[in-house]
Amino acid sequence: MNILVTGAKGMVGTALVNNLKNIRDNKNQTRPGIVIDDIYEYDIDSTKAELDEFCSKADFVFNLAGVNRPENPEDFMKGNFGFASELLDMLKKHSNKAAIMLSSSIQATLSGRFGDSEYGRSKKAGEELFFSYAEETGTKVAVYRFPNLMGHSRPKYNSAVSTFCWAVANDEEFTVNDRSTELELLYIDDLVEGMFDLLEGKEQHCEFNGVDTVLKADGRYCCVPVTHKVTLGEIVDLLEEFKAQPRTLMMPKMPEGSFAKKLYSLYLTYLPTDKFKYELKMNVDNRGSFTELVHTEDCGQVSINISKPGITKGQHWHNSKWELFIVVAGHGLIQERNINTGEMVEFEVSGEKIEAVHMIPGWTHNIINLSETEDLVTVMTCNEIFNPQRPDTFREDV
């Protein structure tokens, strides 16, 4: 299958093309039903001759080209409706009935708060053009009305989320006019997966009632149903947490599929290169060092412990706190003793065979570096962040 992507250098086009290439080159094998031979990329710097050639060869067309912020309002119709007409005319010229997808917007809804704008009218006109083309030619047409999109794009342009991410990451000033303003956001990775569904004939259909999207098997439009409704205040609060993480070590909750998880990935793409790396506080003494890496709200903390040759660390027990010791380099011995029964266990550990060892509540424990020359490096996870007011740590030799 040959795929033509118009608007290939825009936010959506770039992400889609990159991921289509992953499928074409067998780097992504999660969509075995999609077989891609060539990908034709058309954008504003391409020639009409190239578009003509692409339209003669394409088996599927993603029409993502469009105008968002023209200098003159009348250019909305020229850029959004005019190019769509040109594209369809070229497909007709070659009698090419390739299936075609149109990227439209919820602002094409003629009722509701988006009903009166040059942009919305141009998008609506483009939609009707494509529906007429489908009736005339019998070609499969999929018209998607997207909400606000959330992906890496130019700040201070047409995405408040991109602007906020850039500003927070780069210590720039920004303004939130109304923290309670709610946005419906579609994340770029979810959009791309939706386009893969379309290529496999698994697209979801919907209708619009002027305010909300309603999934409907025979709906006129197509949509990607994985969206997030969040307020501007919630967005900037999360971004401030992300910014503070290198200092606080606290990683906000980011469940699978959550808005927070997607926003954090997007935020990172705006970090200046000098913020790719940040220092961690190493607690160093003559025995080695102990460094906390990450804190979490519900799963405790992760740390790195380095013990110098011959050194014993630990020699304490906990009431409720538990830990996992995972030696990743060196050769050591972990000892544990039940403080009530006296039962004792030992585990010889090594970076040659990485294993996790539980430090059980009520068992005093230590870790001994058995090497005379090498450091012992241990990843330590604990179910709670250390609280000096309630340390739950009691000195007692094994």
Coordinates of C-alpha atoms in Angstrom, one line a residue:
M1 CA 0.0 0.0 0.0
N2 CA 1.2 3.5 -0.9
I3 CA 0.2 6.2 1.5
L4 CA 0.0 10.0 0.8
V5 CA 0.2 12.4 3.7
T6 CA -0.5 16.0 3.0
G7 CA 0.5 18.5 5.7
A8 CA 3.3 16.1 6.4
K9 CA 5.5 18.6 8.3
G10 CA 2.8 19.7 10.7
M11 CA 2.5 18.4 14.2
V12 CA 0.1 15.6 13.3
G13 CA 1.8 14.9 9.9
T14 CA 5.2 14.6 11.5
A15 CA 4.1 12.2 14.1
L16 CA 2.0 10.1 11.7
V17 CA 4.7 9.9 9.1
N18 CA 7.3 8.8 11.7
N19 CA 5.0 6.1 12.9
L20 CA 4.0 4.9 9.4
K21 CA 7.7 4.5 8.7
N22 CA 8.1 2.4 11.8
I23 CA 5.4 0.1 10.4
R24 CA 6.9 0.1 6.9
D25 CA 10.3 -0.7 8.2
N26 CA 9.0 -3.5 10.6
K27 CA 10.2 -1.5 13.7
N28 CA 6.6 -1.5 14.9
Q29 CA 5.1 -5.0 14.6
T30 CA 1.9 -4.3 16.6
R31 CA -0.2 -3.8 13.4
P32 CA 0.5 -6.8 11.2
G33 CA -2.6 -6.0 9.1
I34 CA -1.0 -2.8 7.7
V35 CA 1.5 -3.4 4.9
I36 CA 3.2 -0.2 3.6
D37 CA 5.3 0.1 0.5
D38 CA 5.8 3.8 0.1
I39 CA 5.0 7.0 2.0
Y40 CA 4.5 10.2 0.0
E41 CA 5.1 13.4 2.0
Y42 CA 3.5 16.5 0.7
D43 CA 3.7 19.9 2.4
I44 CA 3.8 23.6 1.6
D45 CA 7.3 23.4 0.1
S46 CA 6.3 20.5 -2.2
T47 CA 5.5 21.1 -5.9
K48 CA 2.3 20.6 -7.8
A49 CA 4.0 18.1 -10.0
E50 CA 4.9 16.0 -6.9
L51 CA 1.3 16.2 -5.7
D52 CA 0.1 15.1 -9.2
E53 CA 2.5 12.1 -9.1
F54 CA 1.5 11.2 -5.5
C55 CA -2.2 11.3 -6.5
S56 CA -1.6 8.9 -9.3
K57 CA 0.1 6.3 -7.1
A58 CA -1.6 6.6 -3.6
D59 CA -3.7 3.8 -2.3
F60 CA -4.7 5.8 0.8
V61 CA -4.6 9.5 1.5
F62 CA -4.4 11.3 4.9
N63 CA -5.3 14.9 4.2
L64 CA -3.9 16.8 7.1
A65 CA -3.0 20.0 5.2
G66 CA -4.7 23.1 6.5
V67 CA -4.4 26.7 7.7
N68 CA -4.7 27.6 11.4
R69 CA -3.4 31.2 11.8
P70 CA -3.4 33.0 8.4
E71 CA -2.6 36.7 8.2
N72 CA -5.9 37.3 6.5
P73 CA -9.2 35.6 7.7
E74 CA -10.2 34.9 4.0
D75 CA -7.2 32.7 3.7
F76 CA -8.9 30.1 5.9
M77 CA -11.2 29.2 3.0
K78 CA -8.4 29.2 0.5
G79 CA -6.1 27.0 2.6
N80 CA -8.7 24.6 4.1
F81 CA -11.3 24.4 1.3
G82 CA -9.2 25.4 -1.7
F83 CA -6.5 22.8 -1.3
A84 CA -9.0 20.1 -0.5
S85 CA -10.7 20.9 -3.9
E86 CA -7.3 20.7 -5.6
L87 CA -6.4 17.4 -4.0
L88 CA -9.7 15.8 -5.0
D89 CA -9.5 17.1 -8.5
M90 CA -6.1 15.5 -8.9
L91 CA -7.4 12.1 -7.6
K92 CA -10.3 12.4 -10.1
K93 CA -7.8 13.2 -12.9
H94 CA -6.1 9.9 -12.4
S95 CA -9.4 8.0 -11.7
N96 CA -7.9 7.1 -8.3
K97 CA -10.5 6.0 -5.8
A98 CA -8.0 5.7 -2.9
A99 CA -9.7 5.9 0.5
I100 CA -9.1 9.3 2.0
M101 CA -9.1 10.8 5.5
L102 CA -9.9 14.4 6.2
S103 CA -8.6 16.2 9.3
S104 CA -11.4 18.5 10.4
S105 CA -12.2 20.2 13.7
I106 CA -15.0 20.4 16.3
Q107 CA -15.0 24.0 15.3
A108 CA -16.8 23.0 12.1
T109 CA -19.9 22.4 14.3
L110 CA -22.3 25.1 13.2
S111 CA -24.2 25.1 16.5
G112 CA -22.7 25.8 19.9
R113 CA -19.8 28.0 20.9
F114 CA -17.7 27.3 17.8
G115 CA -20.3 28.1 15.3
D116 CA -19.3 31.5 14.0
S117 CA -15.7 31.7 12.8
E118 CA -13.9 31.8 9.4
Y119 CA -11.9 28.8 10.5
G120 CA -15.0 26.8 11.4
R121 CA -16.8 27.7 8.2
S122 CA -13.8 26.7 6.1
K123 CA -13.6 23.4 7.9
K124 CA -17.3 22.8 7.4
A125 CA -17.0 23.6 3.7
G126 CA -14.2 21.1 3.4
E127 CA -16.2 18.4 5.1
E128 CA -19.2 18.9 2.7
L129 CA -16.8 18.8 -0.2
F130 CA -15.5 15.4 0.9
F131 CA -18.9 14.0 1.5
S132 CA -20.0 15.1 -2.0
Y133 CA -16.9 13.5 -3.4
A134 CA -17.7 10.2 -1.7
E135 CA -21.3 10.2 -3.1
E136 CA -20.0 11.1 -6.6
T137 CA -17.2 8.6 -6.8
G138 CA -18.1 5.8 -4.4
T139 CA -14.8 6.4 -2.6
K140 CA -14.4 5.7 1.1
V141 CA -14.1 9.0 2.9
A142 CA -13.4 9.3 6.7
V143 CA -14.0 12.8 8.1
Y144 CA -12.5 13.3 11.6
R145 CA -13.5 16.2 13.7
F146 CA -10.7 16.6 16.2
P147 CA -10.9 18.4 19.5
N148 CA -7.9 20.4 20.8
L149 CA -4.7 18.4 19.9
M150 CA -1.9 17.8 22.4
G151 CA 1.5 17.1 20.9
H152 CA 4.9 18.8 20.3
S153 CA 4.2 22.0 18.4
R154 CA 5.4 25.5 18.2
P155 CA 4.6 27.5 21.4
K156 CA 2.7 30.7 21.3
Y157 CA 0.9 29.5 18.2
N158 CA -2.3 27.6 18.4
S159 CA -1.9 25.2 21.4
A160 CA -2.2 26.5 25.0
V161 CA -0.8 23.2 26.3
S162 CA 2.3 23.5 24.1
T163 CA 2.8 27.1 25.3
F164 CA 2.4 26.2 28.9
C165 CA 4.8 23.2 28.6
W166 CA 7.4 25.4 26.9
A167 CA 7.1 28.2 29.4
V168 CA 7.4 26.0 32.5
A169 CA 10.3 24.0 31.1
N170 CA 12.2 27.1 30.0
D171 CA 11.4 29.3 33.1
E172 CA 9.4 31.7 30.9
E173 CA 6.5 33.7 32.2
F174 CA 3.0 32.7 31.1
T175 CA -0.6 33.8 31.9
V176 CA -3.6 31.8 32.7
N177 CA -6.7 34.0 32.2
D178 CA -9.2 31.6 33.7
R179 CA -8.0 28.5 35.6
S180 CA -11.5 27.0 35.4
T181 CA -11.6 26.9 31.6
E182 CA -12.0 23.3 30.4
L183 CA -10.4 21.8 27.3
E184 CA -11.1 18.5 25.6
L185 CA -7.7 17.2 24.5
L186 CA -6.6 14.5 22.2
Y187 CA -3.0 13.3 22.6
I188 CA -1.0 12.8 19.5
D189 CA -0.1 9.1 20.2
D190 CA -3.8 8.3 20.6
L191 CA -4.5 10.1 17.4
V192 CA -1.9 8.1 15.5
E193 CA -3.3 4.8 16.9
G194 CA -6.7 6.0 15.7
M195 CA -5.3 6.5 12.2
F196 CA -3.9 2.9 12.3
D197 CA -7.4 1.7 13.2
L198 CA -8.6 3.5 10.1
L199 CA -6.1 1.8 7.9
E200 CA -7.3 -1.5 9.4
G201 CA -10.9 -0.7 8.8
K202 CA -11.6 -0.4 12.5
E203 CA -12.4 3.3 12.7
Q204 CA -15.0 4.5 15.2
H205 CA -18.0 6.6 14.0
C206 CA -19.7 9.4 15.8
E207 CA -22.1 12.3 15.6
F208 CA -22.0 15.8 17.1
N209 CA -24.8 17.4 19.0
G210 CA -23.2 20.9 19.0
V211 CA -21.4 20.3 22.3
D212 CA -20.4 16.7 22.8
T213 CA -19.2 13.8 20.6
V214 CA -21.6 10.8 20.6
L215 CA -20.2 7.5 19.4
K216 CA -22.6 6.0 16.9
A217 CA -22.1 3.0 14.7
D218 CA -23.6 4.7 11.6
G219 CA -22.4 8.2 12.4
R220 CA -21.5 10.5 9.6
Y221 CA -18.1 11.4 11.2
C222 CA -15.2 9.5 12.6
C223 CA -13.5 10.2 15.8
V224 CA -10.8 9.0 18.2
P225 CA -12.6 8.4 21.5
V226 CA -9.7 8.6 23.8
T227 CA -9.8 12.2 24.9
H228 CA -9.3 14.0 28.3
K229 CA -11.3 16.9 29.7
V230 CA -9.1 19.0 32.0
T231 CA -9.0 22.6 33.2
L232 CA -6.2 25.0 32.5
G233 CA -5.6 25.1 36.2
E234 CA -5.1 21.4 36.4
I235 CA -2.7 21.5 33.5
V236 CA -0.4 24.2 34.9
D237 CA -0.5 22.6 38.4
L238 CA 0.7 19.3 37.0
L239 CA 3.4 21.1 35.0
E240 CA 4.7 22.8 38.1
E241 CA 4.9 19.4 39.8
F242 CA 6.9 18.1 36.9
K243 CA 9.3 21.0 37.0
A244 CA 9.9 20.5 40.8
Q245 CA 10.5 16.8 40.5
P246 CA 14.3 17.0 40.1
R247 CA 14.4 18.9 43.4
T248 CA 11.7 17.1 45.4
L249 CA 12.3 13.7 43.7
M250 CA 8.5 13.3 44.0
M251 CA 7.0 11.7 40.8
P252 CA 3.3 12.6 40.5
K253 CA 0.8 9.8 40.0
M254 CA 0.7 8.8 36.4
P255 CA -1.5 5.8 35.9
E256 CA -1.6 4.0 32.6
G257 CA -3.6 6.0 30.1
S258 CA -3.9 9.0 32.3
F259 CA -3.7 12.6 31.2
A260 CA -0.8 13.2 33.6
K261 CA 1.3 10.4 32.0
K262 CA 0.8 11.9 28.5
L263 CA 1.4 15.5 29.7
Y264 CA 4.7 14.5 31.4
S265 CA 5.9 12.9 28.2
L266 CA 5.0 16.1 26.3
Y267 CA 6.5 18.4 28.9
L268 CA 9.9 16.6 28.6
T269 CA 10.1 17.3 24.9
Y270 CA 10.2 21.0 25.7
L271 CA 13.2 20.8 28.2
P272 CA 16.3 22.7 27.1
T273 CA 19.2 20.3 26.7
D274 CA 21.0 21.7 29.8
K275 CA 18.1 20.3 31.8
F276 CA 18.3 16.8 30.4
K277 CA 20.6 16.1 33.4
Y278 CA 20.2 17.0 37.0
E279 CA 22.2 16.4 40.2
L280 CA 21.2 14.0 43.0
K281 CA 22.2 14.5 46.6
M282 CA 24.7 11.8 47.5
N283 CA 25.1 11.1 51.3
V284 CA 28.7 10.2 51.4
D285 CA 30.8 8.9 54.4
N286 CA 33.8 6.6 54.9
R287 CA 31.5 3.5 54.3
G288 CA 30.4 4.6 50.8
S289 CA 27.3 6.5 49.8
F290 CA 23.5 6.5 49.8
T291 CA 21.5 8.4 47.2
E292 CA 17.7 8.7 46.9
L293 CA 16.6 8.6 43.3
V294 CA 12.8 8.8 43.1
H295 CA 9.9 9.4 45.5
T296 CA 6.3 8.4 44.8
E297 CA 3.1 9.2 46.5
D298 CA 1.9 5.7 47.0
C299 CA 4.9 3.3 46.4
G300 CA 7.7 4.8 48.5
Q301 CA 11.1 5.5 47.2
V302 CA 14.0 4.1 45.2
S303 CA 17.6 4.6 46.2
I304 CA 21.1 3.5 45.3
N305 CA 23.5 2.3 48.0
I306 CA 27.2 1.9 47.5
S307 CA 29.3 0.0 50.0
K308 CA 33.1 0.1 50.0
P309 CA 35.1 -3.2 50.3
G310 CA 34.6 -5.0 53.6
I311 CA 31.9 -2.6 54.8
T312 CA 28.7 -3.7 56.6
K313 CA 25.6 -1.6 56.4
G314 CA 22.1 -1.8 57.9
Q315 CA 22.0 -3.5 61.3
H316 CA 18.4 -2.4 62.0
W317 CA 14.8 -3.5 61.8
H318 CA 11.4 -2.0 61.1
N319 CA 7.9 -2.5 62.5
S320 CA 6.0 -2.0 59.2
K321 CA 8.5 -0.7 56.7
W322 CA 9.7 -3.2 54.1
E323 CA 12.5 -3.0 51.5
L324 CA 13.9 -4.8 48.5
F325 CA 17.6 -5.1 48.1
I326 CA 18.8 -5.7 44.6
V327 CA 22.6 -6.0 44.1
V328 CA 23.6 -4.9 40.6
A329 CA 27.4 -4.8 40.9
G330 CA 29.9 -6.5 43.3
H331 CA 29.7 -9.4 45.6
G332 CA 27.9 -9.3 49.0
L333 CA 26.1 -11.1 51.7
I334 CA 22.6 -10.2 53.1
Q335 CA 21.8 -11.4 56.6
E336 CA 18.4 -11.3 58.3
R337 CA 17.3 -12.4 61.9
N338 CA 13.8 -12.5 63.3
I339 CA 14.0 -10.3 66.5
N340 CA 11.4 -12.5 68.3
T341 CA 12.3 -16.1 67.3
G342 CA 16.0 -15.7 66.5
E343 CA 15.5 -17.5 63.2
M344 CA 18.2 -16.4 60.8
V345 CA 18.7 -16.5 57.0
E346 CA 21.6 -15.5 54.7
F347 CA 21.7 -14.7 51.0
E348 CA 24.9 -14.4 49.0
V349 CA 24.3 -11.9 46.2
S350 CA 26.1 -10.7 43.2
G351 CA 25.8 -8.5 40.2
E352 CA 26.5 -11.6 38.1
K353 CA 23.1 -12.9 39.0
I354 CA 20.6 -10.1 39.8
E355 CA 18.1 -11.1 42.4
A356 CA 15.7 -9.2 44.7
V357 CA 15.7 -9.9 48.5
H358 CA 12.9 -8.9 50.8
M359 CA 13.8 -7.1 54.1
I360 CA 10.9 -8.4 56.2
P361 CA 9.3 -6.3 59.0
G362 CA 10.4 -7.6 62.4
W363 CA 13.7 -9.0 60.9
T364 CA 16.9 -7.0 61.6
H365 CA 19.1 -7.1 58.6
N366 CA 22.4 -6.0 57.1
I367 CA 24.3 -6.1 53.8
I368 CA 28.1 -6.9 53.8
N369 CA 30.5 -6.2 50.9
L370 CA 32.5 -9.4 50.6
S371 CA 34.9 -8.0 48.1
E372 CA 38.3 -6.7 49.1
T373 CA 38.7 -4.5 46.0
E374 CA 35.3 -3.7 44.5
D375 CA 32.3 -1.6 45.6
L376 CA 29.0 -3.2 46.2
V377 CA 26.2 -1.4 44.4
T378 CA 22.6 -2.1 45.6
V379 CA 19.3 -0.7 44.3
M380 CA 17.0 -0.4 47.3
T381 CA 13.3 0.1 47.1
C382 CA 11.2 1.0 50.2
N383 CA 7.4 1.1 50.6
E384 CA 7.5 4.6 52.1
I385 CA 9.5 7.8 51.9
F386 CA 11.8 8.2 54.9
N387 CA 10.2 10.4 57.5
P388 CA 12.6 11.6 60.2
Q389 CA 9.7 12.3 62.5
R390 CA 8.6 8.6 62.3
P391 CA 11.6 6.7 61.0
D392 CA 10.4 3.2 62.0
T393 CA 14.1 2.2 62.0
F394 CA 15.7 0.6 65.1
R395 CA 19.3 -0.2 65.6
E396 CA 20.1 -3.9 66.3
D397 CA 23.0 -6.1 65.0
V398 CA 22.0 -9.2 63.2

